[in-house]
PDB file of C-alpha atoms in Angstrom:
ATOM      1  CA  MET A  86       0.000   0.000   0.000  1.00  0.00           C
ATOM      2  CA  ALA A  87       1.033   3.631  -0.462  1.00  0.00           C
ATOM      3  CA  THR A  88       3.118   5.334   2.217  1.00  0.00           C
ATOM      4  CA  MET A  89       1.942   8.673   3.600  1.00  0.00           C
ATOM      5  CA  LYS A  90       4.156  11.369   5.090  1.00  0.00           C
ATOM      6  CA  LYS A  91       2.703  12.814   8.306  1.00  0.00           C
ATOM      7  CA  THR A  92       3.741  15.249  11.031  1.00  0.00           C
ATOM      8  CA  ILE A  93       2.896  15.587  14.725  1.00  0.00           C
ATOM      9  CA  SER A  94       4.184  17.791  17.546  1.00  0.00           C
ATOM     10  CA  VAL A  95       6.060  16.143  20.420  1.00  0.00           C
ATOM     11  CA  ASN A  96       7.362  18.295  23.287  1.00  0.00           C
ATOM     12  CA  GLY A  97       7.171  21.335  21.030  1.00  0.00           C
ATOM     13  CA  ASN A  98       9.155  19.664  18.239  1.00  0.00           C
ATOM     14  CA  LEU A  99       7.704  18.822  14.840  1.00  0.00           C
ATOM     15  CA  VAL A 100       8.220  15.123  14.146  1.00  0.00           C
ATOM     16  CA  ASN A 101       7.858  13.731  10.628  1.00  0.00           C
ATOM     17  CA  TYR A 102       7.044  10.085  10.043  1.00  0.00           C
ATOM     18  CA  ASN A 103       6.120   7.729   7.224  1.00  0.00           C
ATOM     19  CA  LEU A 104       2.897   5.765   7.690  1.00  0.00           C
ATOM     20  CA  THR A 105       1.918   2.638   5.791  1.00  0.00           C
ATOM     21  CA  TYR A 106      -1.293   0.655   6.379  1.00  0.00           C
ATOM     22  CA  ARG A 107      -0.969  -3.113   5.984  1.00  0.00           C
ATOM     23  CA  ASP A 108      -2.926  -6.291   6.602  1.00  0.00           C
ATOM     24  CA  GLN A 109      -1.425  -6.966  10.053  1.00  0.00           C
ATOM     25  CA  LYS A 110      -2.478  -7.124  13.705  1.00  0.00           C
ATOM     26  CA  ASN A 111      -0.049  -4.801  15.497  1.00  0.00           C
ATOM     27  CA  LEU A 112       1.613  -1.424  15.080  1.00  0.00           C
ATOM     28  CA  VAL A 113       5.285  -1.627  14.123  1.00  0.00           C
ATOM     29  CA  LEU A 114       7.673   1.317  14.539  1.00  0.00           C
ATOM     30  CA  LYS A 115      11.165   1.378  13.054  1.00  0.00           C
ATOM     31  CA  VAL A 116      13.830   4.038  12.513  1.00  0.00           C
ATOM     32  CA  ARG A 117      15.503   3.540   9.144  1.00  0.00           C
ATOM     33  CA  ASP A 118      18.276   5.873   7.994  1.00  0.00           C
ATOM     34  CA  GLY A 119      17.097   8.419  10.542  1.00  0.00           C
ATOM     35  CA  GLN A 120      13.491   8.301   9.296  1.00  0.00           C
ATOM     36  CA  ILE A 121      10.557   7.167  11.458  1.00  0.00           C
ATOM     37  CA  CYS A 122       8.555   4.459   9.694  1.00  0.00           C
ATOM     38  CA  ILE A 123       5.293   3.092  11.081  1.00  0.00           C
ATOM     39  CA  SER A 124       3.436   0.101   9.722  1.00  0.00           C
ATOM     40  CA  ALA A 125      -0.161   0.005  10.999  1.00  0.00           C
ATOM     41  CA  PRO A 126      -3.196  -2.275  10.720  1.00  0.00           C
ATOM     42  CA  VAL A 127      -5.730  -1.053   8.191  1.00  0.00           C
ATOM     43  CA  ARG A 128      -8.247  -0.116  10.908  1.00  0.00           C
ATOM     44  CA  ALA A 129      -5.791   1.533  13.294  1.00  0.00           C
ATOM     45  CA  ASN A 130      -6.874   4.991  14.454  1.00  0.00           C
ATOM     46  CA  ASP A 131      -4.700   8.107  14.455  1.00  0.00           C
ATOM     47  CA  TRP A 132      -4.581   8.276  18.262  1.00  0.00           C
ATOM     48  CA  ASP A 133      -3.008   4.822  18.627  1.00  0.00           C
ATOM     49  CA  ILE A 134      -0.515   5.570  15.861  1.00  0.00           C
ATOM     50  CA  GLU A 135       0.561   8.855  17.429  1.00  0.00           C
ATOM     51  CA  GLN A 136       0.736   7.325  20.906  1.00  0.00           C
ATOM     52  CA  ILE A 137       3.428   4.889  19.782  1.00  0.00           C
ATOM     53  CA  ILE A 138       5.561   7.875  18.801  1.00  0.00           C
ATOM     54  CA  TYR A 139       4.899   9.744  22.060  1.00  0.00           C
ATOM     55  CA  LYS A 140       5.763   6.709  24.175  1.00  0.00           C
ATOM     56  CA  ASN A 141       8.967   5.933  22.254  1.00  0.00           C
ATOM     57  CA  TYR A 142      10.126   9.472  21.456  1.00  0.00           C
ATOM     58  CA  HIS A 143      13.179   9.337  23.736  1.00  0.00           C
ATOM     59  CA  THR A 144      14.463   6.194  22.002  1.00  0.00           C
ATOM     60  CA  ILE A 145      13.546   7.527  18.547  1.00  0.00           C
ATOM     61  CA  ASN A 146      15.455  10.752  19.207  1.00  0.00           C
ATOM     62  CA  LYS A 147      18.476   8.782  20.383  1.00  0.00           C
ATOM     63  CA  TYR A 148      18.615   6.766  17.155  1.00  0.00           C
ATOM     64  CA  GLN A 149      18.054   9.841  14.983  1.00  0.00           C
ATOM     65  CA  ILE A 150      20.892  11.761  16.612  1.00  0.00           C
ATOM     66  CA  SER A 151      23.123   8.697  16.274  1.00  0.00           C
ATOM     67  CA  TYR A 152      22.264   8.533  12.562  1.00  0.00           C
ATOM     68  CA  ASP A 153      22.865  12.249  12.047  1.00  0.00           C
ATOM     69  CA  VAL A 154      26.273  12.111  13.658  1.00  0.00           C
ATOM     70  CA  HIS A 155      27.374   9.099  11.666  1.00  0.00           C
ATOM     71  CA  LEU A 156      26.990  11.207   8.527  1.00  0.00           C
ATOM     72  CA  LYS A 157      29.570  13.563  10.015  1.00  0.00           C
ATOM     73  CA  TYR A 158      32.445  11.133   9.597  1.00  0.00           C
ATOM     74  CA  ASP A 159      33.619   8.145   7.598  1.00  0.00           C
ATOM     75  CA  LEU A 160      36.480   6.439   9.369  1.00  0.00           C
ATOM     76  CA  TYR A 161      36.730   3.255   7.352  1.00  0.00           C
ATOM     77  CA  GLY A 162      36.339   4.428   3.768  1.00  0.00           C
ATOM     78  CA  ASN A 163      39.190   4.685   1.285  1.00  0.00           C
ATOM     79  CA  HIS A 164      39.907   8.215   2.508  1.00  0.00           C
ATOM     80  CA  PRO A 165      38.881   8.518   6.186  1.00  0.00           C
ATOM     81  CA  TRP A 166      37.490  11.910   7.209  1.00  0.00           C
ATOM     82  CA  ILE A 167      35.617  13.724   9.929  1.00  0.00           C
ATOM     83  CA  LYS A 168      33.812  17.058   9.906  1.00  0.00           C
ATOM     84  CA  ILE A 169      34.970  19.798  12.246  1.00  0.00           C
ATOM     85  CA  PHE A 170      32.878  22.977  12.110  1.00  0.00           C
ATOM     86  CA  ASP A 171      31.165  21.450   9.053  1.00  0.00           C
ATOM     87  CA  GLN A 172      34.475  21.165   7.172  1.00  0.00           C
ATOM     88  CA  LYS A 173      35.932  17.794   6.209  1.00  0.00           C
ATOM     89  CA  ILE A 174      39.416  17.031   7.473  1.00  0.00           C
ATOM     90  CA  ASN A 175      41.397  13.886   6.739  1.00  0.00           C
ATOM     91  CA  VAL A 176      41.941  11.266   9.429  1.00  0.00           C
ATOM     92  CA  VAL A 177      45.305   9.510   9.397  1.00  0.00           C
ATOM     93  CA  PHE A 178      45.521   6.283  11.389  1.00  0.00           C
ATOM     94  CA  SER A 179      48.789   5.050  12.857  1.00  0.00           C
ATOM     95  CA  THR A 180      49.815   1.585  13.994  1.00  0.00           C
ATOM     96  CA  ASP A 181      52.009   3.266  16.617  1.00  0.00           C
ATOM     97  CA  ASN A 182      50.739   4.208  20.049  1.00  0.00           C
ATOM     98  CA  ILE A 183      50.689   7.958  19.333  1.00  0.00           C
ATOM     99  CA  HIS A 184      48.830  10.767  21.048  1.00  0.00           C
ATOM    100  CA  PRO A 185      46.101  12.299  18.846  1.00  0.00           C
ATOM    101  CA  LYS A 186      47.081  15.569  17.198  1.00  0.00           C
ATOM    102  CA  LEU A 187      45.994  17.939  14.443  1.00  0.00           C
ATOM    103  CA  ILE A 188      48.670  18.582  11.811  1.00  0.00           C
ATOM    104  CA  ASN A 189      48.117  20.562   8.609  1.00  0.00           C
ATOM    105  CA  ASN A 190      44.342  20.074   8.737  1.00  0.00           C
ATOM    106  CA  GLU A 191      44.705  16.336   9.372  1.00  0.00           C
ATOM    107  CA  LEU A 192      43.780  14.377  12.490  1.00  0.00           C
ATOM    108  CA  HIS A 193      46.507  11.857  13.326  1.00  0.00           C
ATOM    109  CA  ILE A 194      45.466   9.147  15.785  1.00  0.00           C
ATOM    110  CA  LYS A 195      46.237   5.559  16.738  1.00  0.00           C
ATOM    111  CA  ASN A 196      44.166   2.929  14.939  1.00  0.00           C
ATOM    112  CA  TYR A 197      42.189   1.085  17.609  1.00  0.00           C
ATOM    113  CA  LEU A 198      40.632  -1.313  15.058  1.00  0.00           C
ATOM    114  CA  ASN A 199      37.217  -0.871  16.692  1.00  0.00           C
ATOM    115  CA  LEU A 200      34.727   1.795  15.595  1.00  0.00           C
ATOM    116  CA  ASP A 201      33.173   2.448  19.017  1.00  0.00           C
ATOM    117  CA  GLU A 202      36.554   2.769  20.727  1.00  0.00           C
ATOM    118  CA  GLN A 203      37.949   4.789  17.826  1.00  0.00           C
ATOM    119  CA  ILE A 204      35.208   7.402  17.860  1.00  0.00           C
ATOM    120  CA  ALA A 205      35.288   7.570  21.674  1.00  0.00           C
ATOM    121  CA  LYS A 206      39.016   8.367  21.541  1.00  0.00           C
ATOM    122  CA  ILE A 207      38.434  10.978  18.839  1.00  0.00           C
ATOM    123  CA  TYR A 208      35.691  12.711  20.831  1.00  0.00           C
ATOM    124  CA  THR A 209      37.852  12.696  23.979  1.00  0.00           C
ATOM    125  CA  PHE A 210      40.643  14.391  22.021  1.00  0.00           C
ATOM    126  CA  LEU A 211      38.331  16.907  20.342  1.00  0.00           C
ATOM    127  CA  ALA A 212      36.725  17.796  23.691  1.00  0.00           C
ATOM    128  CA  LYS A 213      40.164  18.729  25.069  1.00  0.00           C
ATOM    129  CA  GLN A 214      41.303  20.389  21.843  1.00  0.00           C
ATOM    130  CA  TYR A 215      38.269  22.654  21.452  1.00  0.00           C
ATOM    131  CA  LYS A 216      37.214  23.280  25.064  1.00  0.00           C
ATOM    132  CA  ASN A 217      38.743  26.774  25.029  1.00  0.00           C
ATOM    133  CA  TRP A 218      36.838  27.559  21.826  1.00  0.00           C
ATOM    134  CA  PHE A 219      33.551  26.665  23.528  1.00  0.00           C
ATOM    135  CA  ILE A 220      34.533  28.642  26.646  1.00  0.00           C
ATOM    136  CA  ASN A 221      35.386  31.730  24.604  1.00  0.00           C
ATOM    137  CA  GLN A 222      32.264  31.474  22.426  1.00  0.00           C
ATOM    138  CA  THR A 223      30.024  30.967  25.450  1.00  0.00           C
ATOM    139  CA  GLY A 224      31.757  33.836  27.241  1.00  0.00           C
ATOM    140  CA  GLN A 225      31.084  36.203  24.342  1.00  0.00           C
ATOM    141  CA  TRP A 226      27.398  35.311  24.264  1.00  0.00           C
ATOM    142  CA  ALA A 227      27.125  35.456  28.077  1.00  0.00           C
ATOM    143  CA  SER A 228      28.573  38.973  28.045  1.00  0.00           C
ATOM    144  CA  LEU A 229      26.168  40.038  25.315  1.00  0.00           C
ATOM    145  CA  MET A 230      23.212  38.536  27.205  1.00  0.00           C
ATOM    146  CA  ASN A 231      24.394  39.954  30.573  1.00  0.00           C
ATOM    147  CA  LEU A 232      24.610  36.462  32.059  1.00  0.00           C
ATOM    148  CA  HIS A 233      27.271  34.546  33.963  1.00  0.00           C
ATOM    149  CA  PHE A 234      28.272  30.892  34.039  1.00  0.00           C
ATOM    150  CA  LYS A 235      30.815  29.285  36.351  1.00  0.00           C
ATOM    151  CA  ASN A 236      31.678  25.940  34.802  1.00  0.00           C
ATOM    152  CA  LEU A 237      31.658  24.449  31.313  1.00  0.00           C
ATOM    153  CA  SER A 238      32.367  20.903  30.177  1.00  0.00           C
ATOM    154  CA  LEU A 239      32.225  18.827  27.007  1.00  0.00           C
ATOM    155  CA  LYS A 240      31.320  15.171  26.680  1.00  0.00           C
ATOM    156  CA  ALA A 241      29.767  12.790  24.167  1.00  0.00           C
ATOM    157  CA  MET A 242      26.020  12.489  24.777  1.00  0.00           C
ATOM    158  CA  THR A 243      23.363  10.459  22.980  1.00  0.00           C
ATOM    159  CA  THR A 244      20.128  12.431  23.344  1.00  0.00           C
ATOM    160  CA  LYS A 245      20.997  16.052  24.162  1.00  0.00           C
ATOM    161  CA  TRP A 246      23.045  18.766  22.481  1.00  0.00           C
ATOM    162  CA  GLY A 247      23.475  20.668  25.726  1.00  0.00           C
ATOM    163  CA  VAL A 248      22.477  20.772  29.391  1.00  0.00           C
ATOM    164  CA  CYS A 249      22.286  23.716  31.802  1.00  0.00           C
ATOM    165  CA  TYR A 250      22.275  23.521  35.608  1.00  0.00           C
ATOM    166  CA  PRO A 251      21.017  26.964  36.717  1.00  0.00           C
ATOM    167  CA  GLN A 252      21.615  26.390  40.453  1.00  0.00           C
ATOM    168  CA  THR A 253      25.334  25.758  39.942  1.00  0.00           C
ATOM    169  CA  GLN A 254      25.625  27.880  36.760  1.00  0.00           C
ATOM    170  CA  LYS A 255      27.168  24.917  34.983  1.00  0.00           C
ATOM    171  CA  ILE A 256      26.762  24.224  31.270  1.00  0.00           C
ATOM    172  CA  MET A 257      27.564  20.971  29.503  1.00  0.00           C
ATOM    173  CA  TYR A 258      27.790  20.618  25.721  1.00  0.00           C
ATOM    174  CA  ASN A 259      27.694  17.544  23.544  1.00  0.00           C
ATOM    175  CA  ILE A 260      31.110  17.371  21.851  1.00  0.00           C
ATOM    176  CA  LYS A 261      29.333  16.074  18.747  1.00  0.00           C
ATOM    177  CA  LEU A 262      28.353  19.697  18.140  1.00  0.00           C
ATOM    178  CA  ILE A 263      31.887  20.074  16.800  1.00  0.00           C
ATOM    179  CA  HIS A 264      30.638  18.615  13.502  1.00  0.00           C
ATOM    180  CA  PHE A 265      28.344  21.594  12.860  1.00  0.00           C
ATOM    181  CA  LYS A 266      29.062  25.091  11.593  1.00  0.00           C
ATOM    182  CA  PRO A 267      29.596  27.722  14.317  1.00  0.00           C
ATOM    183  CA  GLU A 268      26.203  29.364  13.680  1.00  0.00           C
ATOM    184  CA  ILE A 269      24.480  26.120  14.676  1.00  0.00           C
ATOM    185  CA  ILE A 270      26.632  25.816  17.783  1.00  0.00           C
ATOM    186  CA  ASP A 271      25.755  29.406  18.690  1.00  0.00           C
ATOM    187  CA  TYR A 272      22.083  28.398  18.828  1.00  0.00           C
ATOM    188  CA  VAL A 273      22.844  25.697  21.413  1.00  0.00           C
ATOM    189  CA  ILE A 274      25.014  28.141  23.382  1.00  0.00           C
ATOM    190  CA  VAL A 275      22.271  30.799  23.497  1.00  0.00           C
ATOM    191  CA  HIS A 276      19.695  28.098  24.294  1.00  0.00           C
ATOM    192  CA  GLU A 277      21.628  26.803  27.296  1.00  0.00           C
ATOM    193  CA  LEU A 278      22.592  30.266  28.557  1.00  0.00           C
ATOM    194  CA  THR A 279      18.924  31.280  28.455  1.00  0.00           C
ATOM    195  CA  HIS A 280      18.183  28.392  30.820  1.00  0.00           C
ATOM    196  CA  LEU A 281      20.175  30.296  33.460  1.00  0.00           C
ATOM    197  CA  GLU A 282      17.195  32.677  33.526  1.00  0.00           C
ATOM    198  CA  PHE A 283      14.375  30.344  32.514  1.00  0.00           C
ATOM    199  CA  PRO A 284      14.824  26.685  33.556  1.00  0.00           C
ATOM    200  CA  ASN A 285      11.868  25.586  31.389  1.00  0.00           C
ATOM    201  CA  HIS A 286      10.802  26.181  27.790  1.00  0.00           C
ATOM    202  CA  SER A 287       8.209  28.828  28.547  1.00  0.00           C
ATOM    203  CA  LYS A 288       7.117  31.574  26.167  1.00  0.00           C
ATOM    204  CA  ASP A 289       9.470  33.933  28.009  1.00  0.00           C
ATOM    205  CA  PHE A 290      12.321  31.507  27.386  1.00  0.00           C
ATOM    206  CA  TRP A 291      11.732  31.439  23.630  1.00  0.00           C
ATOM    207  CA  ARG A 292      11.238  35.212  23.482  1.00  0.00           C
ATOM    208  CA  ARG A 293      14.622  35.604  25.131  1.00  0.00           C
ATOM    209  CA  VAL A 294      16.270  33.236  22.652  1.00  0.00           C
ATOM    210  CA  GLU A 295      14.618  35.032  19.751  1.00  0.00           C
ATOM    211  CA  LYS A 296      15.873  38.405  21.002  1.00  0.00           C
ATOM    212  CA  PHE A 297      19.455  37.321  20.377  1.00  0.00           C
ATOM    213  CA  LEU A 298      18.852  34.841  17.552  1.00  0.00           C
ATOM    214  CA  PRO A 299      15.824  35.944  15.507  1.00  0.00           C
ATOM    215  CA  HIS A 300      16.363  33.025  13.112  1.00  0.00           C
ATOM    216  CA  TYR A 301      16.736  30.423  15.853  1.00  0.00           C
ATOM    217  CA  ARG A 302      13.963  28.259  14.378  1.00  0.00           C
ATOM    218  CA  GLU A 303      15.941  27.731  11.177  1.00  0.00           C
ATOM    219  CA  LEU A 304      19.097  26.914  13.153  1.00  0.00           C
ATOM    220  CA  SER A 305      17.216  24.459  15.372  1.00  0.00           C
ATOM    221  CA  LYS A 306      15.664  22.774  12.340  1.00  0.00           C
ATOM    222  CA  GLU A 307      19.057  22.368  10.699  1.00  0.00           C
ATOM    223  CA  LEU A 308      20.594  21.012  13.891  1.00  0.00           C
ATOM    224  CA  ASN A 309      17.900  18.369  14.360  1.00  0.00           C
ATOM    225  CA  GLN A 310      17.214  17.490  10.735  1.00  0.00           C
ATOM    226  CA  PRO A 311      17.621  13.728  10.098  1.00  0.00           C
ATOM    227  CA  GLY A 312      20.428  13.154   7.690  1.00  0.00           C
ATOM    228  CA  ALA A 313      21.983  16.552   8.313  1.00  0.00           C
TER     229      ALA A 313
END
């Protein structure tokens, strides 16, 4: 049967999904290449179909972010590369036990012969290498917004691009942001800094974000677009 493209709102985010009705008993949800695909019985109602997305949104978001990030590097192709600030740089693997380093726009690192370990080592290096960049960028925005933060850290996360702890004035960024252009990262910085004033996503929160980034909706869409 024909597949329909549909959209619902979950936690204020527009979620696109592909819906196909089939001769079957149960609803089946899968995430393929970052796209949500639902196979439903012919007589299934819209409420039941949407509920399966609501109930599984956390897991869906996790897989979509994982898919997005995997398009930001190719470590085992003929010419390994990774994107830093949306620009491809070559990755050079070594059989020696070397410390990771950036040389002439190339990332030199030991070959760990395991994708999960390899990318974990790369993110650990990039978090140390670019921490000062994130501190300086956040500091510039904090000054402009008349805000203050005390601590900043970077780590690989699976479901969030950033976290703010208003009580301790601590901000944590997902190091996977390093793959995106600086304008996209600025949106996450302004977003998390705004949480120092507004812990929730109230109308006042979004008005504050919009004051400093009038085009924040476009930046957010680009950041969270499957396949970006």
